[in-house]
XYZ file of C-alpha atoms in Angstrom:
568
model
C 136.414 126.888 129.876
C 135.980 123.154 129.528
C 132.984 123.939 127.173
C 135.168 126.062 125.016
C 138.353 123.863 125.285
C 135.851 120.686 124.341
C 134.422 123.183 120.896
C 137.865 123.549 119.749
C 139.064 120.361 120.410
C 135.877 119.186 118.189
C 136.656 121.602 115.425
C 139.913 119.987 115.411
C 139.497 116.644 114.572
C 136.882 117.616 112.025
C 138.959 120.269 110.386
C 142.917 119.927 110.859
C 144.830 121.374 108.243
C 144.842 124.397 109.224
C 155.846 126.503 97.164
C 163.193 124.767 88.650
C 164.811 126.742 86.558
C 164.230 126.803 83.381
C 161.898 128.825 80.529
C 159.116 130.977 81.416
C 155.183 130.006 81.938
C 153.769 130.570 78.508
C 150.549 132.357 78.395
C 149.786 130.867 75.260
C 147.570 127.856 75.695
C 148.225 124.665 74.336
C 145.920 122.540 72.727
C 144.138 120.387 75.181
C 145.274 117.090 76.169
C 148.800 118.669 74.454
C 151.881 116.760 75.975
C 153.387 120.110 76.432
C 150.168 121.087 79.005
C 150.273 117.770 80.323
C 153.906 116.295 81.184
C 153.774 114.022 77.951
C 149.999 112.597 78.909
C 147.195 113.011 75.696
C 144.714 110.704 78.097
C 141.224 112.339 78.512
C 138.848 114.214 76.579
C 137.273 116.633 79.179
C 137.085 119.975 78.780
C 135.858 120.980 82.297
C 136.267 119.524 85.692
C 134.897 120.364 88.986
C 137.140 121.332 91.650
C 136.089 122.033 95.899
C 138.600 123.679 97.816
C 138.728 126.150 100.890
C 139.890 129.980 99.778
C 141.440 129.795 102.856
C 144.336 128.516 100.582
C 144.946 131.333 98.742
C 147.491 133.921 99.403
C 145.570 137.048 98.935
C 142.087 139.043 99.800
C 142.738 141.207 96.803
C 140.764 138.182 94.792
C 137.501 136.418 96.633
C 137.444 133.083 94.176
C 140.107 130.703 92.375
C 138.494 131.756 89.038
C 139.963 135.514 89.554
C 143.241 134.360 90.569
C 145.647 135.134 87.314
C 147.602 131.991 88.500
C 145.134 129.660 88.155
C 143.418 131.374 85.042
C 147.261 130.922 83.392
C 146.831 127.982 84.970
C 144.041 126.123 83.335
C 144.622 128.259 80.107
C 148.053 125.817 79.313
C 146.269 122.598 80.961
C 143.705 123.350 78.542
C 140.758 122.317 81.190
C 138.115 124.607 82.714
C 137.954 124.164 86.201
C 134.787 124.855 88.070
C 135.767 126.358 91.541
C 133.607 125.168 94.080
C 134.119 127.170 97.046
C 133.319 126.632 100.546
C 132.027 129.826 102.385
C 134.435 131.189 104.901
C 134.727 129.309 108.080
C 132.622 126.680 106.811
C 134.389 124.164 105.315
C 134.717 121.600 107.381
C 130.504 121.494 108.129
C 130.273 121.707 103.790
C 132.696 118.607 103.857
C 130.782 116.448 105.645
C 127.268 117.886 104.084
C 128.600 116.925 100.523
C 130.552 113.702 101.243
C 127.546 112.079 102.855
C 125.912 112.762 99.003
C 126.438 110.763 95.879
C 126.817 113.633 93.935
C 130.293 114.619 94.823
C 132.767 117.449 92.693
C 135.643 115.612 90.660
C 138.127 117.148 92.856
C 138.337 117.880 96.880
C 141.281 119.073 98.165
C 140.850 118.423 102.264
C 142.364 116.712 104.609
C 140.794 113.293 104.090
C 142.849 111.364 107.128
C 142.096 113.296 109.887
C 138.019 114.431 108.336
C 136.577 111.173 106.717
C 135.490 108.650 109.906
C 137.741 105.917 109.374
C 140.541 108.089 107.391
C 140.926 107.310 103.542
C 140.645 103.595 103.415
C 137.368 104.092 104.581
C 136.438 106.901 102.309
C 137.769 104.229 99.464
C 135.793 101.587 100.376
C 132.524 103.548 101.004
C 132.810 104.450 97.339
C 133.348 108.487 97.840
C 137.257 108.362 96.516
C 139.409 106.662 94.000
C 142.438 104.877 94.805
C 144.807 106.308 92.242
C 147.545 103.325 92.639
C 146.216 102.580 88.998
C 145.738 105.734 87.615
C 149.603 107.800 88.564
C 152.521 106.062 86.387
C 149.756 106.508 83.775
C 148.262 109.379 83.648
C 150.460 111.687 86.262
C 154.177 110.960 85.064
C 155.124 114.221 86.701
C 153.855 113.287 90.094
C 154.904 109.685 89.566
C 158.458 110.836 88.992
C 158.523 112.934 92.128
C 157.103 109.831 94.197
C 159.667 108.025 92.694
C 162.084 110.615 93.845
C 160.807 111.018 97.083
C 159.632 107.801 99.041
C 159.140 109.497 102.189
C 156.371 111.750 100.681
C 154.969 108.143 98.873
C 154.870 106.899 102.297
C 153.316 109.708 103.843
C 149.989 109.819 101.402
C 149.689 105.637 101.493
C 147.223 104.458 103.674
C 148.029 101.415 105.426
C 146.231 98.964 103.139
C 148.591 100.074 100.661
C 146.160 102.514 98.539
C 147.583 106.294 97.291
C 144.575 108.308 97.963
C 145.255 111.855 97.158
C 147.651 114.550 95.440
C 149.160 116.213 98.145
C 150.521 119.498 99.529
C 154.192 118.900 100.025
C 156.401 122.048 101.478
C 159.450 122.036 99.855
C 162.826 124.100 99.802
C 166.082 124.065 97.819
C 168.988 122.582 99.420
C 171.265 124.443 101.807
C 174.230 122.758 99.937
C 173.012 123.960 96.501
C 174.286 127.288 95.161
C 171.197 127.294 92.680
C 167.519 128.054 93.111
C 166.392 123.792 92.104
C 163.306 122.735 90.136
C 160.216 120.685 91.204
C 161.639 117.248 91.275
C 164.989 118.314 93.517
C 163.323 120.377 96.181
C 163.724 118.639 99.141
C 160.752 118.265 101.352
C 160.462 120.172 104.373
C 159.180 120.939 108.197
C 158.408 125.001 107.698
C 158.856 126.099 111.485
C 156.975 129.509 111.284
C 156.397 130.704 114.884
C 158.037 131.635 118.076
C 159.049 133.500 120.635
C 160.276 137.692 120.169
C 161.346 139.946 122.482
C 161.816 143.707 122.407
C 165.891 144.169 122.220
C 165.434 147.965 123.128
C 164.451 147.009 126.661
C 166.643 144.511 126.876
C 169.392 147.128 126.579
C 167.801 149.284 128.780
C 168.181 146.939 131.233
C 171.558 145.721 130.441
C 170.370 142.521 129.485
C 171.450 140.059 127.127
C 169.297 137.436 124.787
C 167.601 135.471 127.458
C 168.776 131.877 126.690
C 168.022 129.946 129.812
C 164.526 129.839 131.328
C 166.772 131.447 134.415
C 167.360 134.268 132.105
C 163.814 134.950 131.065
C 162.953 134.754 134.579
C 165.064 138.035 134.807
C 164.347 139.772 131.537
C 160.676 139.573 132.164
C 161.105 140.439 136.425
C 162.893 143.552 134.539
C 160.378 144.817 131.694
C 158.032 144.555 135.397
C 160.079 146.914 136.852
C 160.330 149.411 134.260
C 156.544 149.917 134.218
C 155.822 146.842 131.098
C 152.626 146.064 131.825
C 152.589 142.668 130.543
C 156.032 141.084 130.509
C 155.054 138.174 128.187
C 152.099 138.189 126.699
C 150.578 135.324 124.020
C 147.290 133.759 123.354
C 147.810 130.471 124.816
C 147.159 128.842 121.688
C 150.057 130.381 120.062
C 152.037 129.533 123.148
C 151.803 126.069 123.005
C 152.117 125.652 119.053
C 155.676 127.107 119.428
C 156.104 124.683 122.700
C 157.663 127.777 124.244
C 159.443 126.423 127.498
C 158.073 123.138 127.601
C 160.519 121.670 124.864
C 163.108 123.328 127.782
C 161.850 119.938 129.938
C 162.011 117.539 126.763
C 158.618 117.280 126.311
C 155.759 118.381 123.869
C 152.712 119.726 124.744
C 149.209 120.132 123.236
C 148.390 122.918 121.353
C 145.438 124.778 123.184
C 142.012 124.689 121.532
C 143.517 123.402 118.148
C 145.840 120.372 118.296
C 147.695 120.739 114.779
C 149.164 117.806 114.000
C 148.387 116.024 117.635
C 151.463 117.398 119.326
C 150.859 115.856 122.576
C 152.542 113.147 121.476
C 156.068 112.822 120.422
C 158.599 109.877 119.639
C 161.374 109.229 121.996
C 165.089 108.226 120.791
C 163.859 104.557 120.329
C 160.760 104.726 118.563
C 157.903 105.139 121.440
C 155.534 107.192 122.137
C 154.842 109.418 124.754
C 151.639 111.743 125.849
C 153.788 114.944 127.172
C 150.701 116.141 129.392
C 151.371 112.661 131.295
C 155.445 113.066 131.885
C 156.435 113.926 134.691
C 158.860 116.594 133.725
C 155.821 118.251 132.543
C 154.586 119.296 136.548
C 157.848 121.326 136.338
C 156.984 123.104 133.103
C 154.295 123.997 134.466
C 155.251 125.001 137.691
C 157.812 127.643 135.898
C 154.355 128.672 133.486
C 152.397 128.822 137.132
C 155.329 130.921 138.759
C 155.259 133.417 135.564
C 151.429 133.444 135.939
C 151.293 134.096 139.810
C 154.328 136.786 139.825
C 152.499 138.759 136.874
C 154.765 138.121 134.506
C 152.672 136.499 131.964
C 149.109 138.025 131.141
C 146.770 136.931 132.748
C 143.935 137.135 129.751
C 146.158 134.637 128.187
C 143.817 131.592 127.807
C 140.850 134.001 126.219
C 142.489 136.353 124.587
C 143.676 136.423 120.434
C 146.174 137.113 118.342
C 144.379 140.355 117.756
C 144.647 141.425 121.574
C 148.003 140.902 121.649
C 149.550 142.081 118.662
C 147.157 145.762 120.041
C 149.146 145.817 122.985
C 152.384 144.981 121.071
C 151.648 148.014 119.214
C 150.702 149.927 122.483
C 153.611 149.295 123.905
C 152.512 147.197 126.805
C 154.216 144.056 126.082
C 158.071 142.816 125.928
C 157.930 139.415 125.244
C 155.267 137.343 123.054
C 154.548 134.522 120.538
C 154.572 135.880 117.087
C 153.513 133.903 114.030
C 154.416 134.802 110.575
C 153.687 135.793 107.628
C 152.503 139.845 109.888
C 156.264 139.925 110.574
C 158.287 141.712 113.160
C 158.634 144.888 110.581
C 154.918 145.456 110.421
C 154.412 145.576 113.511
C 157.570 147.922 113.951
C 156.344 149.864 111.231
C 152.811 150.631 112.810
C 154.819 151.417 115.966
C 156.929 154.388 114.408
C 153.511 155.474 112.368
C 152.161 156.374 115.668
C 155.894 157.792 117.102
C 158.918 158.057 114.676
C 161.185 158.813 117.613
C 160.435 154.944 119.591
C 162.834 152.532 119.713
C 160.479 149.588 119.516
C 162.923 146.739 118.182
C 161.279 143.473 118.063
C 163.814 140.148 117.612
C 163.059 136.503 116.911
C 164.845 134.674 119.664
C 165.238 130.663 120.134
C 163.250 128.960 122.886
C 165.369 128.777 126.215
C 167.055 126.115 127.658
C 167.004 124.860 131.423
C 171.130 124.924 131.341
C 173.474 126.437 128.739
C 175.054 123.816 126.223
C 171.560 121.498 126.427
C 170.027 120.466 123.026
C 166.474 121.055 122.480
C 164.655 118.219 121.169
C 161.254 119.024 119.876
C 160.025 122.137 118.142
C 157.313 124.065 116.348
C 157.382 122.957 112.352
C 154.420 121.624 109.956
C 154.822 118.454 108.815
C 156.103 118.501 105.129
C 152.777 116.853 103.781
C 150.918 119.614 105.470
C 147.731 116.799 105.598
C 145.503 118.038 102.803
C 145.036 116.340 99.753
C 143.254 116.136 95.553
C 141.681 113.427 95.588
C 139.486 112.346 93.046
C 136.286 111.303 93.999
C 134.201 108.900 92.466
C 131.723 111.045 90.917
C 134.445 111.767 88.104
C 133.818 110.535 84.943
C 136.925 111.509 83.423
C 139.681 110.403 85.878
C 142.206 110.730 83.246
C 141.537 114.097 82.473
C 140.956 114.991 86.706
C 144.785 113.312 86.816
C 146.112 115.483 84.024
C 145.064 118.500 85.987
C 146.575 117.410 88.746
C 149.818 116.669 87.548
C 150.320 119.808 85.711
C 151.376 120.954 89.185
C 153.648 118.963 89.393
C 155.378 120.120 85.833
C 158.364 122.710 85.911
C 156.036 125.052 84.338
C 152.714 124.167 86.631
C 154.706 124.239 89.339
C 156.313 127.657 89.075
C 152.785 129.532 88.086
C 151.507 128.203 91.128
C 154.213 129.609 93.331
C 155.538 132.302 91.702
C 152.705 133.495 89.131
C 153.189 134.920 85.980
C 157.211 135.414 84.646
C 158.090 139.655 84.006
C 154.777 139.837 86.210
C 154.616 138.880 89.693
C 158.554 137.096 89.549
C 161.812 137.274 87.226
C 164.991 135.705 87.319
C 167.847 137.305 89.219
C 171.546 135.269 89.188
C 169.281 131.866 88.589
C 167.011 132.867 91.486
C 163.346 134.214 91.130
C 162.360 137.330 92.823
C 159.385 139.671 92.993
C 159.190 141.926 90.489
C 159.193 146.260 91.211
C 155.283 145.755 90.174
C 154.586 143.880 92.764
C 156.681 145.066 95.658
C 156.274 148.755 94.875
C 153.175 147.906 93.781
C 150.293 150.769 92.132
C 147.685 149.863 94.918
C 149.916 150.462 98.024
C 149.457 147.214 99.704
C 152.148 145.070 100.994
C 154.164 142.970 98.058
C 152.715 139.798 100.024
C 149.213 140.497 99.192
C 149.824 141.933 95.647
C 151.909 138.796 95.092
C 148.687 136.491 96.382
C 147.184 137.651 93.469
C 149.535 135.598 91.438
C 150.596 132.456 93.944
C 148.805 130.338 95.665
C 149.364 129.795 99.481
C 148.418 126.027 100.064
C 147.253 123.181 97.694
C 148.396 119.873 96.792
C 151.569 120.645 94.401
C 154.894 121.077 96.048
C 155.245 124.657 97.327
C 158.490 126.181 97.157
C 159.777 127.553 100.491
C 161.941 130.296 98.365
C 158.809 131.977 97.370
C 157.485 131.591 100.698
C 160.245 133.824 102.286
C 160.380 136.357 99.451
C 156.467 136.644 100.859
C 157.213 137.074 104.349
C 160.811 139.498 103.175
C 160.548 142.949 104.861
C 161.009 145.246 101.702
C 160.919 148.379 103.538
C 164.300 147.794 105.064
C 167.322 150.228 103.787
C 170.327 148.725 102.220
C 171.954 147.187 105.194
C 169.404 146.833 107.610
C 168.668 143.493 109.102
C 165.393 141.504 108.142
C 164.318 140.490 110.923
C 161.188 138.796 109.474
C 163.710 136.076 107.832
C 166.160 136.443 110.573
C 163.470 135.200 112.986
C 162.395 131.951 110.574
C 165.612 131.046 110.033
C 166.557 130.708 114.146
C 162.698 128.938 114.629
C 163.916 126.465 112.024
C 167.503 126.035 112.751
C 168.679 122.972 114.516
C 169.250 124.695 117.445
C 165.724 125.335 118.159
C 164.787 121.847 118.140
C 165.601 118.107 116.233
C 162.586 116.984 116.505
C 159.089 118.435 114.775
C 156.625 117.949 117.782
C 154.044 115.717 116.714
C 153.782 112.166 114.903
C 153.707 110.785 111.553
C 150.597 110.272 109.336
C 149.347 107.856 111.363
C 145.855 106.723 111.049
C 143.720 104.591 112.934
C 141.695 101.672 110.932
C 137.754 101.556 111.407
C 137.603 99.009 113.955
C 139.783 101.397 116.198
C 137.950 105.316 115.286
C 135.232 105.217 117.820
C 137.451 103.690 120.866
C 140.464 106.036 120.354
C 137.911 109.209 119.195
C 136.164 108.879 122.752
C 139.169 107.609 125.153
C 141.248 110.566 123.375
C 138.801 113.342 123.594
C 137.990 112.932 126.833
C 141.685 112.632 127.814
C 142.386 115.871 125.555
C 139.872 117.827 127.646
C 140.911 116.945 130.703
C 144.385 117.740 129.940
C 143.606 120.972 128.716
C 141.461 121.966 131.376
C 143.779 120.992 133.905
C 146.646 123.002 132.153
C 144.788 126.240 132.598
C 144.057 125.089 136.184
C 147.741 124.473 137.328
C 149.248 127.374 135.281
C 146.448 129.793 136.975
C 146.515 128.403 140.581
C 143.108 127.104 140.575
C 144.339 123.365 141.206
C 147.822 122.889 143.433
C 150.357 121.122 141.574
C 150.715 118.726 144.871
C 147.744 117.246 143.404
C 149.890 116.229 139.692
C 150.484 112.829 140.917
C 146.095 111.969 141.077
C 145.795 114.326 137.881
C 148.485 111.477 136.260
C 146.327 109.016 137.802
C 142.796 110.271 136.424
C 145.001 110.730 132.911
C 145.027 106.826 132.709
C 141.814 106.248 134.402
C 140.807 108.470 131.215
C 142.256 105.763 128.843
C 145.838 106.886 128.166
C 147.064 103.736 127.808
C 144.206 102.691 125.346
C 145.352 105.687 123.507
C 149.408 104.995 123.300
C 148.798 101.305 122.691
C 146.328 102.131 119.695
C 148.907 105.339 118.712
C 152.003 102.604 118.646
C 150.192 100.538 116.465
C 148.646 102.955 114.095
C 152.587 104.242 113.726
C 154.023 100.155 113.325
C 151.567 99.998 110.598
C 152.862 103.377 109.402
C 156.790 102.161 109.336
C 155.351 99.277 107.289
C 153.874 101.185 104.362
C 155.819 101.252 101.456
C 158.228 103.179 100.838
């Protein structure tokens, strides 16, 4: 286990990361270097420029390469620049990365996430002469994405490293306000922390048993005691990876925990109410999460394959009815998995709900939850193998136009989307679609998923909509983000800031950290199993410092003072 925990944990680090109103895209292309393709920019004179990114960040398997994709072949038609896709082979990318940064013959473009992937974070990548500082290049050649960093400071603040240099374009999720009655453009879209998973239960057994919404941990305690009795044979079920991402009943204890094998966005740590840091696995509220975790464990309650097993497993015994309880991560939705339920039996009353993540006492407000940060951590930048970093910017900032923006998220207008009441929706092509796949993977062929534009969150739920649902019926796909996001689940996204750590400091907080992160992680599968007594918490919190922890905090709260200094 320590092995595997240590593989993941590696895999991490190297490769973490992992949509306005107004007239429709034009097919017709515009002269290259046009203002209209371009935001107002005529700077540059290439006609082609290369372009690596992972097709991990595209919406669809109906297409295997960017150059099939009719919204990037719209795309580059009204930039008017070829762009040569250079593609990373699947589950590759981050060993391709480091094989074609350590060359001098780099693409123009390479979207990854440079912070958390380049030794030393951007800076370093700048000064070893691999990317471009674009400080320079944006008010000049990018006036779209100059006037949403204008706009937006926080999102300014987020890609400046803290010597001050802009290193990339980046993703940026985004969403329209809740106070505005209109779908809004590029430039208003607020940015936002997309909470996506959580925890669902199976409401038919609930009221089989008489049973309420569990809301308290007290009340899962019973719910999950009472799928046990009926014959459920796994109560909760999860792959522990999943688990932890949604900080299922640790954020109960105030408290954020690690996610298991994959640390997205190093949610360990978490800021308190004044600005510091803690390392959850080190409070000790955290002995009693996971004496509750060890008590679900011991009584059967929670599966016991749920360290080793994937989201695969479970989701087979969902179907199989086995399970009542699990960790359910969208876009596969509660109605898919309903609907492959009633394939096999039309007369079950499988009814899967999104619920909020319990509380110790009724009335307490839960701090820290599941959500990506709203610069998701990738980035364009431009490296310096570019000869034409005009032209490079100009193809960048078309996604940042109106018109760039929306044939990235929403395709091609009386195609894949159309205007309803000021809003865009999915067209009857795509959702009763020729092919007979689901409207989320017809409409892939259209949108992208990730890349470094702002993404709309609008087109992001009409992916994720269940459109199999009779007039009336309750989505329970969108039912379930909505509660995972609301305030109620959580203030606080679980994680840090964009935080890096300068040269000097890599190699000491890269070896104190991963050796505290496997430790930790081992001896969370040890206490939640029974293989190690929790009377021994107090010399595990000992060996935790002994480990470095304090190195790590100390070098954490200064990488995040140099952070609040950046401007903004």
């Amino acid at each position: 286990m320590k092995k595997i925990i240590s593989a993941f944990l590696a895999c991490a680090v190297m490769a973490l990361s992992l949509a306005g109103c107004g007239g429709s895209a034009s097919s017709s292309a515009p002269a290259a270097g046009s203002a209209s393709s371009a935001g107002g920019s005529t700077a540059g004179t290439a006609t082609t420029v290369s372009w690596w990114m992972d097709l991990q960040n595209m919406a669809s398997n109906q297409v295997k390469s960017f150059s099939e994709h009719k919204g990037w072949q719209l795309y580059e038609k009204n930039v008017g620049v070829d762009i040569d896709w250079q593609e990373p082979a699947s589950g590759q990318s981050a060993e391709q990365f480091n094989l074609i940064v350590a060359t001098s013959d780099l693409p123009d473009i390479m979207y990854y996430s440079w912070a958390t992937s380049y030794p030393g974070g951007p800076d370093a990548a700048i000064a070893d002469g691999k990317i471009v500082a674009l400080n320079d290049y944006i008010e000049e050649y990018a006036p779209n994405f100059s006037a949403y960093l204008d706009a937006h400071p926080d999102v300014r603040q987020e890609i400046t490293t803290d010597s001050g240099n802009i290193y990339c374009f980046p993703g940026v999720y985004t969403y329209t306000s809740q106070d505005s009655d209109v779908w809004q453009g590029t430039i208003d879209r607020e940015p936002y922390e997309e909470s996506f998973i959580g925890l669902v239960v199976r409401k038919d057994l609930l009221d089989k048993a008489g049973l309420d919404i569990p809301v308290t941990l007290d009340d899962w305690y019973e719910a999950l005691v009472a799928f046990k009795d009926m014959g459920i044979k796994y109560p909760l079920s999860c792959q522990a990876m999943m688990l932890t991402m949604a900080q299922c009943f640790s954020s109960a204890y105030d408290i954020t925990v690690p996610v298991v094998g994959y640390d997205i966005g190093n949610t360990a740590f978490a800021l308190k109410d004044d600005g510091s840091i803690f390392y959850g696995p080190a409070q000790d509220s955290y002995k009693e999460y996971l004496a509750f975790m060890n008590k679900l464990y011991s009584e059967g309650l929670l599966d016991p394959d749920f360290m080793v097993q994937d989201r695969t497993n479970v989701q087979s015994k969902v179907i199989n009815g086995e399970v009542g309880a699990w960790v359910e991560m969208m876009p596969t939705g509660l109605g898919n998995l309903r609907r492959q339920v009633l394939a096999d039996d039309p007369n079950s009353e499988f009814y899967p709900v999104g619920v909020l993540n319990p509380v110790l006492e009724e009335g307490q407000q839960l701090v820290y939850k599941q959500g990506n940060a709203a610069y998701i951590g990738s980035g364009a930048a431009i490296t310096t193998s570019c000869e034409d970093i005009a032209t490079a910017c100009r193809v960048l900032d078309y996604g940042w136009s109106e018109e760039g923006n929306r044939i990235l998220n929403w395709g091609i207008e009386g195609e894949s989307y159309e205007f309803v009441d000021g809003w865009p929706k999915l067209t009857d092509s795509i959702v009763n679609n020729d092919q007979g796949i689901a409207p989320s993977e017809a409409f892939g062929v259209y949108r992208n998923l990730n890349g470094p534009y702002p993404m709309d969150h609008s087109q992001r739920l009409e992916s994720k909509r269940d459109y199999t649902l009779q007039e009336g019926e309750v989505d329970e796909n969108l039912k379930s983000l909505d509660l995972w996001s609301s305030s109620a689940n959580g203030t606080v996204r679980a994680g840090l800031p964009s935080t890096t750590m300068l040269t000097e400091e890599s190699a000491e907080y890269a070896n104190a950290y991963n050796e505290l992160s496997t430790y930790a992680a081992e001896m969370f599968s040890k206490f939640v199993m029974g293989n190690e007594s929790l009377d021994n918490f107090a010399k595990y919190q000992d060996n935790l410092k002994a480990l470095g922890l304090d190195t790590v905090l100390q070098l954490q709260t200064t990488a995040l003072e140099r952070y609040n200094s950046r401007v903004q």
